[in-house]
XYZ file of C-alpha atoms in Angstrom:
722
model
C 60.815 250.313 33.289
C 59.362 250.265 36.923
C 61.804 251.955 39.488
C 61.626 251.450 43.321
C 61.563 254.214 46.162
C 61.352 253.408 49.821
C 61.241 255.963 52.659
C 59.176 257.430 55.353
C 56.307 259.520 54.724
C 56.840 263.204 56.206
C 53.801 265.164 54.819
C 50.642 264.372 53.501
C 50.173 267.631 50.796
C 46.776 266.487 49.244
C 44.183 263.325 49.858
C 40.935 262.737 48.055
C 39.166 260.818 50.768
C 36.880 258.786 48.019
C 39.488 257.210 46.126
C 42.610 258.213 48.192
C 44.178 259.813 45.514
C 47.432 261.135 47.323
C 50.331 263.733 47.262
C 52.679 263.395 49.818
C 56.648 263.774 50.441
C 58.691 260.966 51.648
C 61.941 261.255 53.009
C 64.043 258.144 51.240
C 66.797 255.839 52.900
C 69.381 258.172 51.457
C 67.883 261.454 53.092
C 66.381 262.717 49.827
C 62.752 264.278 50.032
C 60.712 262.973 46.933
C 57.046 263.867 45.967
C 54.918 260.771 45.586
C 51.493 260.792 43.511
C 49.147 258.036 43.383
C 46.233 255.978 45.298
C 47.282 255.402 48.666
C 44.982 253.715 50.963
C 45.396 253.897 54.728
C 48.790 255.642 54.462
C 49.858 258.166 56.888
C 52.304 260.448 58.176
C 55.628 258.553 59.702
C 54.517 255.691 57.650
C 57.152 253.484 56.095
C 56.350 252.805 52.381
C 58.050 250.829 49.583
C 56.815 252.211 46.180
C 56.979 250.856 42.593
C 56.606 253.349 39.439
C 58.336 255.979 37.975
C 59.758 259.334 37.925
C 58.475 262.121 35.709
C 58.877 265.985 35.294
C 55.554 268.055 36.170
C 55.639 271.200 34.410
C 54.571 272.884 37.441
C 55.930 271.037 40.508
C 59.129 269.328 38.951
C 60.107 265.673 39.316
C 57.672 263.440 40.955
C 57.494 259.933 41.657
C 54.152 258.503 40.201
C 53.153 255.228 42.231
C 51.798 252.208 40.672
C 51.846 250.042 43.506
C 53.244 250.120 46.942
C 53.505 248.281 50.390
C 53.477 249.636 53.898
C 56.785 248.561 55.928
C 55.862 248.257 59.614
C 58.498 249.892 61.677
C 60.801 247.924 63.725
C 62.302 250.723 66.176
C 60.255 250.817 69.364
C 59.648 254.626 69.387
C 58.446 254.156 65.517
C 55.888 251.600 66.726
C 54.703 254.121 69.341
C 54.189 256.629 66.660
C 52.301 254.121 64.487
C 49.902 253.047 67.216
C 48.802 256.626 68.158
C 48.198 257.722 64.298
C 44.663 258.102 63.683
C 44.540 255.123 61.834
C 43.982 253.125 65.220
C 41.315 254.966 66.829
C 41.345 254.146 70.985
C 45.101 254.521 71.488
C 46.769 257.758 72.677
C 50.185 258.479 73.316
C 50.035 257.076 76.970
C 48.213 253.867 75.902
C 50.816 253.396 72.925
C 53.839 253.588 75.159
C 52.213 250.969 77.527
C 51.494 248.565 74.701
C 55.280 248.766 73.537
C 56.496 248.570 77.032
C 54.674 245.307 77.324
C 55.431 243.775 74.004
C 58.658 245.938 72.439
C 59.219 244.891 68.966
C 56.832 241.689 69.093
C 53.992 244.383 69.391
C 52.910 243.539 65.706
C 53.107 239.935 66.308
C 50.890 240.263 69.193
C 48.075 242.383 67.651
C 48.159 239.795 64.486
C 47.954 236.491 66.241
C 47.352 237.252 69.856
C 45.205 240.370 70.315
C 43.336 239.421 73.242
C 46.496 239.983 75.178
C 45.892 243.871 75.101
C 43.193 243.044 77.719
C 46.253 242.837 80.258
C 47.241 246.329 80.042
C 45.800 248.669 82.225
C 43.387 251.185 80.714
C 42.348 248.765 78.144
C 38.604 247.898 79.104
C 36.289 246.016 77.126
C 34.989 248.873 75.042
C 38.497 250.031 74.178
C 39.818 246.907 73.486
C 36.721 246.544 71.004
C 37.547 249.683 68.995
C 41.553 248.737 68.756
C 40.434 245.380 67.843
C 38.167 246.439 65.007
C 40.482 248.653 63.707
C 43.443 246.773 63.715
C 41.630 244.021 62.064
C 40.541 246.277 59.102
C 43.895 247.428 58.532
C 45.427 244.346 58.526
C 42.527 242.893 56.326
C 43.005 245.606 53.836
C 46.746 245.968 53.794
C 46.905 242.102 53.147
C 44.181 241.963 50.309
C 45.569 245.170 48.610
C 49.057 244.092 48.487
C 47.840 240.472 47.385
C 45.812 242.256 44.544
C 48.681 244.406 43.723
C 51.015 241.223 43.267
C 48.091 239.639 40.437
C 49.313 242.904 38.497
C 46.602 245.155 39.675
C 47.148 249.005 39.944
C 46.345 250.581 43.229
C 43.421 252.455 42.309
C 41.806 248.887 40.608
C 42.627 247.479 43.659
C 40.813 249.702 45.851
C 37.697 249.383 43.839
C 37.710 245.448 44.149
C 38.408 245.718 47.995
C 35.603 248.561 48.595
C 33.168 246.226 46.743
C 33.838 242.690 48.099
C 35.577 243.975 51.415
C 37.138 240.704 53.543
C 35.555 238.007 50.795
C 37.773 239.829 48.161
C 40.272 237.085 47.734
C 37.817 234.022 48.144
C 35.769 235.599 45.600
C 38.321 236.139 42.996
C 39.813 232.664 43.413
C 36.157 230.911 42.681
C 35.513 233.344 39.797
C 37.843 236.291 39.010
C 35.429 237.397 36.448
C 33.054 238.636 38.777
C 34.814 241.652 39.242
C 34.150 242.539 35.711
C 30.715 241.912 35.871
C 29.854 243.947 39.308
C 32.394 246.879 39.366
C 32.136 249.771 36.990
C 35.175 250.323 34.959
C 36.741 247.162 35.100
C 36.273 245.047 32.423
C 36.778 241.361 30.980
C 40.557 242.093 30.070
C 41.320 242.959 33.706
C 39.511 240.119 35.008
C 41.134 237.686 32.343
C 44.630 239.379 33.319
C 43.727 238.413 37.081
C 42.532 234.749 35.941
C 45.764 234.168 34.244
C 47.765 234.877 37.280
C 45.573 232.641 39.735
C 46.301 229.857 37.166
C 42.593 229.534 35.639
C 42.826 227.263 32.791
C 42.678 229.233 29.267
C 39.859 226.831 28.033
C 37.654 226.908 31.322
C 34.085 227.250 31.109
C 33.930 230.382 33.466
C 36.557 232.072 31.458
C 34.379 231.307 28.131
C 31.140 232.369 29.739
C 32.713 235.474 30.679
C 33.970 236.136 27.495
C 30.318 235.662 25.864
C 28.810 238.130 28.204
C 31.871 240.747 27.284
C 31.382 240.481 23.778
C 27.489 240.822 23.828
C 28.299 243.927 25.788
C 30.582 245.058 23.325
C 28.108 244.238 20.688
C 25.418 246.089 22.501
C 27.689 249.230 22.466
C 27.788 248.821 18.747
C 23.877 248.892 18.751
C 23.001 245.335 18.631
C 19.966 243.892 20.514
C 21.143 240.431 19.958
C 23.817 238.826 18.032
C 23.521 235.811 15.672
C 24.892 232.407 17.385
C 27.197 231.272 14.834
C 28.554 234.841 14.161
C 28.704 235.214 18.306
C 30.791 232.010 18.511
C 33.149 233.352 15.859
C 33.577 236.421 17.521
C 34.591 234.992 20.823
C 36.665 232.296 18.821
C 38.817 235.454 17.833
C 39.404 236.461 21.400
C 40.117 233.173 23.175
C 41.261 230.808 20.585
C 39.282 228.059 21.938
C 37.451 224.833 20.811
C 34.440 226.261 19.208
C 32.365 223.634 20.724
C 33.409 224.668 23.998
C 31.885 228.277 23.247
C 28.751 226.908 22.102
C 28.458 224.689 25.556
C 29.153 227.999 27.499
C 26.285 230.064 25.649
C 23.913 227.208 26.205
C 25.131 226.827 29.914
C 24.518 230.728 30.122
C 20.815 230.299 28.567
C 20.086 227.569 31.476
C 21.189 229.993 33.930
C 19.243 232.895 32.715
C 22.107 234.933 31.838
C 21.431 235.098 28.158
C 18.341 234.461 26.006
C 18.353 232.854 22.773
C 15.737 233.362 20.253
C 14.908 230.454 18.037
C 13.132 231.465 14.578
C 11.300 228.500 13.034
C 11.109 230.084 9.961
C 14.923 230.126 8.883
C 16.250 228.067 11.794
C 18.458 230.449 13.395
C 19.661 230.845 16.861
C 19.809 234.478 17.970
C 21.518 235.427 21.315
C 20.520 238.426 23.664
C 21.972 239.349 26.982
C 18.686 238.636 29.003
C 18.019 242.430 29.779
C 17.962 243.210 26.464
C 15.957 240.665 25.616
C 13.682 241.644 28.350
C 13.335 245.138 27.552
C 12.943 244.603 23.711
C 9.862 242.248 24.353
C 8.660 244.642 27.046
C 8.734 247.456 24.518
C 6.585 245.872 21.999
C 3.949 244.889 24.327
C 3.690 248.339 26.015
C 3.728 249.949 22.573
C 0.952 247.557 21.463
C -0.793 248.123 24.733
C -1.002 252.041 24.191
C -1.973 251.659 20.573
C -5.195 249.697 21.602
C -5.840 251.242 24.610
C -9.045 253.795 24.086
C -8.450 257.344 22.857
C -8.960 260.406 24.330
C -12.487 261.095 25.195
C -12.276 265.223 24.394
C -15.883 265.395 24.248
C -16.291 264.895 28.032
C -13.594 267.731 28.607
C -14.085 270.917 26.586
C -14.262 269.584 23.334
C -12.222 272.172 21.540
C -12.203 271.130 17.965
C -8.707 271.006 16.177
C -10.046 272.987 13.244
C -10.100 276.081 15.643
C -6.189 275.532 15.903
C -5.837 274.783 12.440
C -7.773 277.723 10.873
C -6.605 279.900 13.606
C -4.400 283.043 12.546
C -1.748 282.178 14.994
C -0.902 278.685 13.602
C -1.792 278.666 9.748
C -0.793 275.030 9.759
C 0.095 273.142 6.551
C -1.933 269.865 5.305
C 1.156 267.865 7.001
C 1.070 269.715 10.200
C -2.840 269.524 10.464
C -2.530 265.647 9.802
C -0.139 265.509 12.769
C -2.963 267.388 14.860
C -5.435 265.490 14.067
C -3.618 262.025 14.402
C -2.507 263.206 17.986
C -6.138 263.489 18.836
C -7.211 259.789 17.199
C -3.986 258.027 18.241
C -2.442 257.286 21.848
C 0.933 256.324 19.782
C 2.104 258.593 17.304
C 5.654 259.272 15.622
C 6.228 262.910 14.194
C 9.337 262.742 11.884
C 10.887 265.063 9.121
C 14.126 267.125 8.251
C 15.260 270.432 9.311
C 12.669 273.182 8.618
C 9.739 271.179 8.284
C 8.271 272.332 11.452
C 8.586 269.534 13.948
C 8.801 272.108 16.571
C 6.275 274.243 15.465
C 3.938 271.209 15.603
C 5.013 270.517 19.177
C 4.107 273.868 20.203
C 0.526 273.755 18.751
C -0.303 270.404 20.098
C 0.802 271.731 23.402
C -1.628 274.595 22.982
C -4.431 272.075 22.078
C -3.657 269.716 25.081
C -3.715 272.722 27.052
C -7.284 273.991 25.835
C -8.561 270.718 26.737
C -6.754 270.300 30.145
C -4.544 267.522 29.082
C -1.952 267.132 31.214
C 1.523 266.895 29.288
C 5.256 266.297 29.975
C 8.228 267.200 27.395
C 11.325 265.398 27.528
C 14.619 264.557 25.369
C 17.275 262.222 25.806
C 19.800 264.651 26.653
C 20.456 267.997 28.705
C 21.099 270.372 25.629
C 18.205 268.521 23.520
C 15.846 269.149 26.417
C 17.285 272.855 27.032
C 16.475 273.574 23.062
C 12.871 272.129 23.340
C 12.119 274.445 26.427
C 13.367 277.503 24.568
C 11.563 276.480 21.569
C 8.227 275.882 23.129
C 8.406 278.033 26.338
C 7.320 275.057 28.254
C 9.028 273.186 30.723
C 11.147 270.165 29.343
C 13.475 267.752 30.949
C 15.801 264.869 30.226
C 14.271 261.350 30.477
C 16.549 260.742 33.025
C 15.428 263.831 35.330
C 11.592 263.394 34.244
C 12.047 259.988 35.696
C 13.989 260.661 38.790
C 17.256 259.171 38.145
C 18.804 257.765 41.483
C 22.538 257.574 40.794
C 23.203 255.687 44.265
C 20.746 253.110 43.861
C 21.100 253.087 39.934
C 17.589 253.257 39.200
C 14.455 255.512 38.576
C 12.226 256.407 41.242
C 9.334 256.943 38.922
C 8.355 253.591 37.282
C 5.491 250.995 36.980
C 4.764 251.129 40.468
C 5.336 254.926 40.861
C 4.073 256.147 37.378
C 4.200 259.826 36.088
C 1.333 261.973 36.920
C 0.929 262.710 33.277
C -1.766 262.405 30.411
C 0.703 262.490 27.283
C 4.277 262.208 26.969
C 5.964 264.075 24.341
C 9.646 262.903 23.352
C 11.892 265.238 20.804
C 14.891 264.109 19.421
C 13.516 260.165 19.539
C 16.227 259.121 17.302
C 18.624 259.429 19.980
C 17.105 257.065 22.601
C 18.769 253.655 22.934
C 16.652 250.594 23.894
C 17.303 250.461 27.695
C 16.197 254.107 28.210
C 13.055 253.657 26.088
C 12.266 250.519 28.331
C 12.374 252.655 31.420
C 10.272 255.542 30.045
C 7.658 253.120 28.747
C 7.612 251.591 32.074
C 6.882 254.842 34.223
C 3.640 255.700 31.726
C 0.140 255.553 33.448
C -1.900 252.811 31.775
C -4.224 255.914 30.339
C -1.468 258.065 29.180
C -0.560 258.693 25.430
C 3.033 259.069 23.666
C 4.424 261.174 20.722
C 7.715 260.607 19.387
C 9.247 263.257 17.568
C 12.564 263.020 15.677
C 14.491 262.810 12.532
C 14.758 259.422 11.474
C 17.713 260.118 9.041
C 20.009 261.195 11.815
C 22.611 258.900 13.223
C 21.169 256.279 15.365
C 21.577 256.230 19.378
C 24.924 255.410 20.734
C 23.292 252.465 22.860
C 21.794 249.483 21.646
C 18.477 249.373 19.574
C 17.433 251.367 16.664
C 13.755 252.343 18.413
C 12.347 255.194 16.077
C 13.509 253.461 12.763
C 12.109 250.304 13.899
C 8.717 251.863 15.080
C 8.383 253.587 11.754
C 9.594 250.271 9.557
C 6.855 248.358 11.484
C 4.186 250.284 9.736
C 1.567 249.665 12.486
C 2.268 253.034 14.448
C 0.558 255.901 13.143
C 3.418 258.046 11.556
C 3.131 261.441 10.118
C 6.347 262.420 7.951
C 6.735 266.119 7.461
C 8.308 266.913 4.181
C 7.363 270.364 3.267
C 9.840 273.344 3.999
C 8.629 276.019 5.439
C 8.486 279.447 3.287
C 10.951 281.331 5.696
C 13.281 278.347 5.126
C 13.241 277.711 1.573
C 16.074 280.458 1.321
C 18.398 278.715 3.972
C 21.508 277.113 2.432
C 21.939 274.935 5.397
C 17.982 273.770 5.207
C 18.469 273.157 1.414
C 21.473 271.540 1.355
C 20.719 269.389 4.237
C 17.980 267.795 2.173
C 20.136 267.716 -0.711
C 22.548 265.579 1.221
C 19.827 263.277 2.658
C 18.269 262.934 -0.692
C 21.745 261.803 -2.256
C 22.893 265.113 -3.727
C 26.020 267.135 -3.382
C 25.431 270.411 -1.675
C 25.260 273.648 -3.573
C 26.050 277.218 -2.740
C 24.412 278.840 -5.660
C 21.108 280.882 -4.862
C 20.689 279.348 -1.517
C 21.773 282.248 0.462
C 25.400 282.671 2.548
C 24.831 280.843 5.543
C 26.265 277.444 3.808
C 30.099 277.610 2.582
C 32.030 274.709 0.965
C 35.418 274.817 1.198
C 37.043 272.102 -0.917
C 40.759 270.976 -0.820
C 42.136 267.429 -0.721
C 44.766 268.799 1.731
C 44.826 268.042 5.468
C 47.026 270.912 5.975
C 44.806 273.284 4.162
C 42.048 272.164 5.715
C 43.542 272.317 9.209
C 44.820 275.938 8.580
C 41.346 276.837 7.198
C 39.485 275.617 10.602
C 42.080 277.983 12.645
C 41.814 280.793 10.399
C 37.942 280.645 10.731
C 38.020 280.128 14.481
C 40.305 282.528 15.476
C 40.094 285.605 12.412
C 37.532 285.283 9.898
C 34.394 284.427 12.233
C 35.207 286.669 15.193
C 36.397 289.836 13.189
C 34.068 289.536 10.527
C 30.986 288.401 12.049
C 31.417 289.107 15.581
C 30.958 285.415 16.659
C 32.702 284.294 20.032
C 35.122 281.317 19.319
C 34.502 279.604 22.576
C 30.672 280.388 22.781
C 29.313 280.328 18.966
C 31.567 278.366 17.095
C 31.734 274.475 17.265
C 33.814 272.006 15.193
C 32.697 268.724 14.257
C 34.965 265.815 13.449
C 33.592 262.273 12.248
C 37.110 260.692 13.773
C 39.435 261.237 16.778
C 42.622 260.178 15.332
C 44.518 261.800 12.483
C 45.636 265.379 11.681
C 41.790 266.707 11.311
C 40.750 264.277 14.093
C 39.488 265.702 17.190
C 42.453 265.219 19.574
C 44.627 266.929 17.163
C 42.132 269.633 16.536
C 41.698 270.301 19.891
C 45.269 270.605 20.592
C 45.888 273.336 17.839
C 42.953 274.934 18.475
C 43.757 275.111 22.234
C 47.235 276.767 21.211
C 45.823 279.359 18.915
C 42.260 280.341 20.940
C 43.603 280.158 24.611
C 47.866 280.136 24.114
C 48.661 281.965 27.423
C 46.490 280.938 30.091
C 47.425 278.917 33.303
C 48.186 275.415 32.710
C 46.446 272.642 34.647
C 48.244 269.335 34.481
C 46.403 266.662 36.531
C 46.504 262.900 36.455
C 47.498 263.058 33.005
C 45.030 265.833 31.895
C 46.372 268.771 30.416
C 43.987 272.108 30.319
C 44.228 275.482 30.539
C 42.245 277.996 32.530
C 39.801 279.433 29.981
C 39.467 276.212 27.668
C 36.346 275.134 26.463
C 35.501 271.744 27.514
C 32.726 269.245 27.809
C 31.167 266.671 30.025
C 31.563 263.219 28.775
C 29.628 261.280 31.383
C 26.264 261.995 33.267
C 27.010 263.285 36.623
C 23.852 263.216 38.878
C 25.414 264.815 41.801
C 26.455 267.943 39.846
C 23.447 268.103 37.541
C 26.013 268.045 34.558
C 25.399 265.830 31.766
C 26.935 263.978 28.826
C 27.427 266.791 26.028
C 27.037 269.801 28.546
C 29.929 272.509 27.381
C 31.569 274.777 29.564
C 34.561 277.021 30.056
C 37.319 276.693 32.902
C 36.950 279.679 35.174
C 39.476 278.763 37.893
C 42.299 276.364 39.147
C 43.205 276.043 42.695
C 46.758 274.818 42.873
C 46.704 274.213 46.678
C 43.633 272.191 46.871
C 44.117 270.660 43.329
C 40.385 271.622 42.387
C 39.131 273.083 38.877
C 36.087 275.278 38.566
C 34.169 275.064 35.205
C 31.458 277.515 34.214
C 28.626 275.888 32.615
C 26.395 278.614 31.236
C 26.364 280.772 34.272
C 26.720 277.636 36.862
C 30.132 277.343 38.458
C 30.865 273.609 38.905
C 33.883 272.438 41.294
C 35.776 269.447 40.389
C 38.259 267.613 42.509
C 41.381 266.593 40.009
C 40.027 262.839 40.165
C 36.854 264.289 38.631
C 38.674 265.389 35.627
C 38.347 262.167 33.773
C 34.670 263.331 33.035
C 36.149 266.141 31.078
C 37.609 266.686 27.584
C 38.404 269.524 25.533
C 35.677 270.621 23.405
C 37.148 273.019 20.484
C 36.191 270.071 18.078
C 33.900 267.401 19.171
C 32.456 264.255 17.774
C 29.261 264.028 15.656
C 27.603 261.724 17.996
C 28.542 263.969 20.785
C 27.098 266.873 19.297
C 23.634 265.235 18.425
C 20.552 266.736 19.836
C 22.597 270.308 19.922
C 22.372 273.550 17.653
C 25.263 276.050 17.618
C 25.371 279.042 15.810
C 28.283 278.243 13.456
C 29.328 274.403 12.917
C 32.649 273.756 11.107
C 32.531 270.340 9.361
C 35.781 268.564 8.091
C 35.343 265.524 5.789
C 38.577 263.976 4.183
C 39.910 260.786 2.999
C 41.492 259.898 5.967
C 37.852 259.610 7.328
C 36.712 257.051 5.125
C 36.212 254.496 7.631
C 33.161 256.921 9.173
C 31.847 258.355 5.919
C 28.038 257.658 5.898
C 25.500 259.924 4.615
C 23.399 259.969 8.048
C 26.872 260.962 9.525
C 27.114 264.088 7.412
C 23.451 264.900 7.478
C 23.477 264.953 11.083
C 26.912 266.989 11.594
C 25.439 269.723 8.932
C 22.057 270.335 10.525
C 23.729 271.005 13.806
C 24.152 274.716 12.571
C 21.691 277.463 12.943
C 23.330 280.466 11.429
C 26.421 279.384 9.355
C 27.606 275.783 8.180
C 31.093 275.372 6.817
C 31.702 271.822 5.239
C 35.373 271.662 4.596
C 37.508 268.753 2.793
C 37.873 266.691 0.016
C 35.117 266.856 -2.681
C 35.431 262.977 -3.530
C 35.401 261.996 0.031
C 32.238 264.118 0.524
C 30.653 262.786 -2.542
C 31.450 259.395 -1.119
C 29.779 260.090 2.367
C 26.760 261.300 0.446
C 26.471 258.031 -1.503
C 27.211 255.784 1.133
C 23.639 255.305 2.570
C 24.370 251.682 3.733
C 23.724 252.419 7.751
C 25.277 249.761 9.478
C 22.649 247.147 10.222
C 21.702 246.765 13.807
C 20.496 243.355 14.884
C 16.899 244.016 16.312
C 13.695 242.160 16.655
C 11.477 245.032 17.517
C 9.876 245.836 14.317
C 8.905 242.271 14.149
C 7.694 241.658 17.325
C 5.533 244.850 16.800
C 4.071 243.571 13.669
C 3.623 240.085 15.159
C 1.558 241.519 18.107
C -0.191 243.846 15.930
C -1.518 240.958 13.837
C -2.504 239.073 16.754
C -4.578 241.867 17.986
C -6.354 242.141 14.634
C -6.673 238.515 14.078
């Protein structure tokens, strides 16, 4: 239940100028001093505020008032009006001028500023230039005050109101009245549900076309997040109906209206008579991917004879390499095909093949670029090949301010061949951007394990390309001699082939701990992380050991595992409680979003190094790089003693602990457990219920993703070969 607080701001303790998060002291009407926290825009010392929110007990700073909404109350006493006018909020007015204005207009001053501001010109000392400064500043204050207050009356929290106002400015209320859903389409972090609340408040009809169209686009976005490039029209209408409970015919009308406006594209298959709905950006990217891949396949091969003509046999038969027949096939295929896929499980030598290809291209003076979808995968690639490797975003020079890649079709890469590792992780949007940046003569080699989980975003690029059977693909299946004794490698392949892992005659790097008790598994994980592995094998619990769980909720979910491991591994450290985030100095944490300003990326893991209470900042050590976060930046950080399998993809850790129990049943898939197990380099512990593990291994029905990339590639290939 919201409470109200009214008083005068007497001190600003902290303010973040980017999002206006403020900690301030307020002297209330009954002379009490209260600490308030929240997003307060254009509020300064001596301002009177009326706040709505709730009290809570901060563990370090005591009782505070969290502001949900607020209103600045303009002062009534003439001496208070003077102080307000000379504040930094009104540049151009100093003490003497403020006094002169109040002497002239008295308690009617604000009415004059609002409605008859030209009368200021009558006051001595206010010339044309100064009047312009004062007028502009006051209009800005009045505009923002009125708009933000109006947005709060629509039920929006202050930080959301600020986002909307900063995006639309003085036109905010007009835009919302015309189409409240525009705030969802144009402002990151504000979705359909927030816009729908605004629409309800302003009285938009439940079955209005603008609402239904917004719901269709919102549902397509959710479906894209689940991996779908398109969705069957009939099923899409059902999904939207379940959201809105409006007449289905109105939903069909909205979809066709969006088609006419170019917001969606409907693929109409003559064979089955079906209608399949894309958001237009996904339709465009999918068709362009098919065209560009076909173009690469049909472009002239490299003429090695015009360079140095280093025969592949020189590499294949050299003492340095000793390639298997499969690996030799990959090398020869890279020479003959501008577009090549190399796939295979752990221990089959994918990285070794990449190193061989790099050496061969160097000998032939062919410029090669290495990249991977994530920062950790790129770092692994660079370490294993001893060559520079970048994330795809860095390779294409992503500009976060403009939300675009600097390297594109108008400014292509300066390279002859791009090699992409961990290609199973690339979503449709990113792959299209990479292809868009390839020069016309360049080749592309995709390397990845197609049996791992698909990308988080839309599409199933590597799987679709392989399944099309029109792109040359080399599958590595032979496990290298040095890997045969590895229990991790052997059992990863057993799991991928639908067999239960074994621990006999497979070395001591793979351990099964079978129990159907969640308490037993939890206690075993804590024991391994805090005692067994550090004491018996000298592993650092923070740097070397990673717990990977399929789900966030539950006793063996990521959230609870993080709290339990934090208590055991970092119990007595200084606590950090900012904006609802609760960390401790020394915690293991993960960056959960790409931050191009800080050059820290989704999945990067660090240790909290320092906390500055006065400045409300946190310093995190990311493998030797100290990065400072303001309190509001901590929404990009989460505890990382335990992480999801999706977050682990593209990374490797010395020791991996993977709990699998019946409570995870909704997530149990073979590719999920296979991906988790293959993250371990030296030791893997698979813990949990035998029946649950068996179910996961048996369940090979990967959730189908709706894409037409495979069919488009087949169609274009047939047309080119006609």
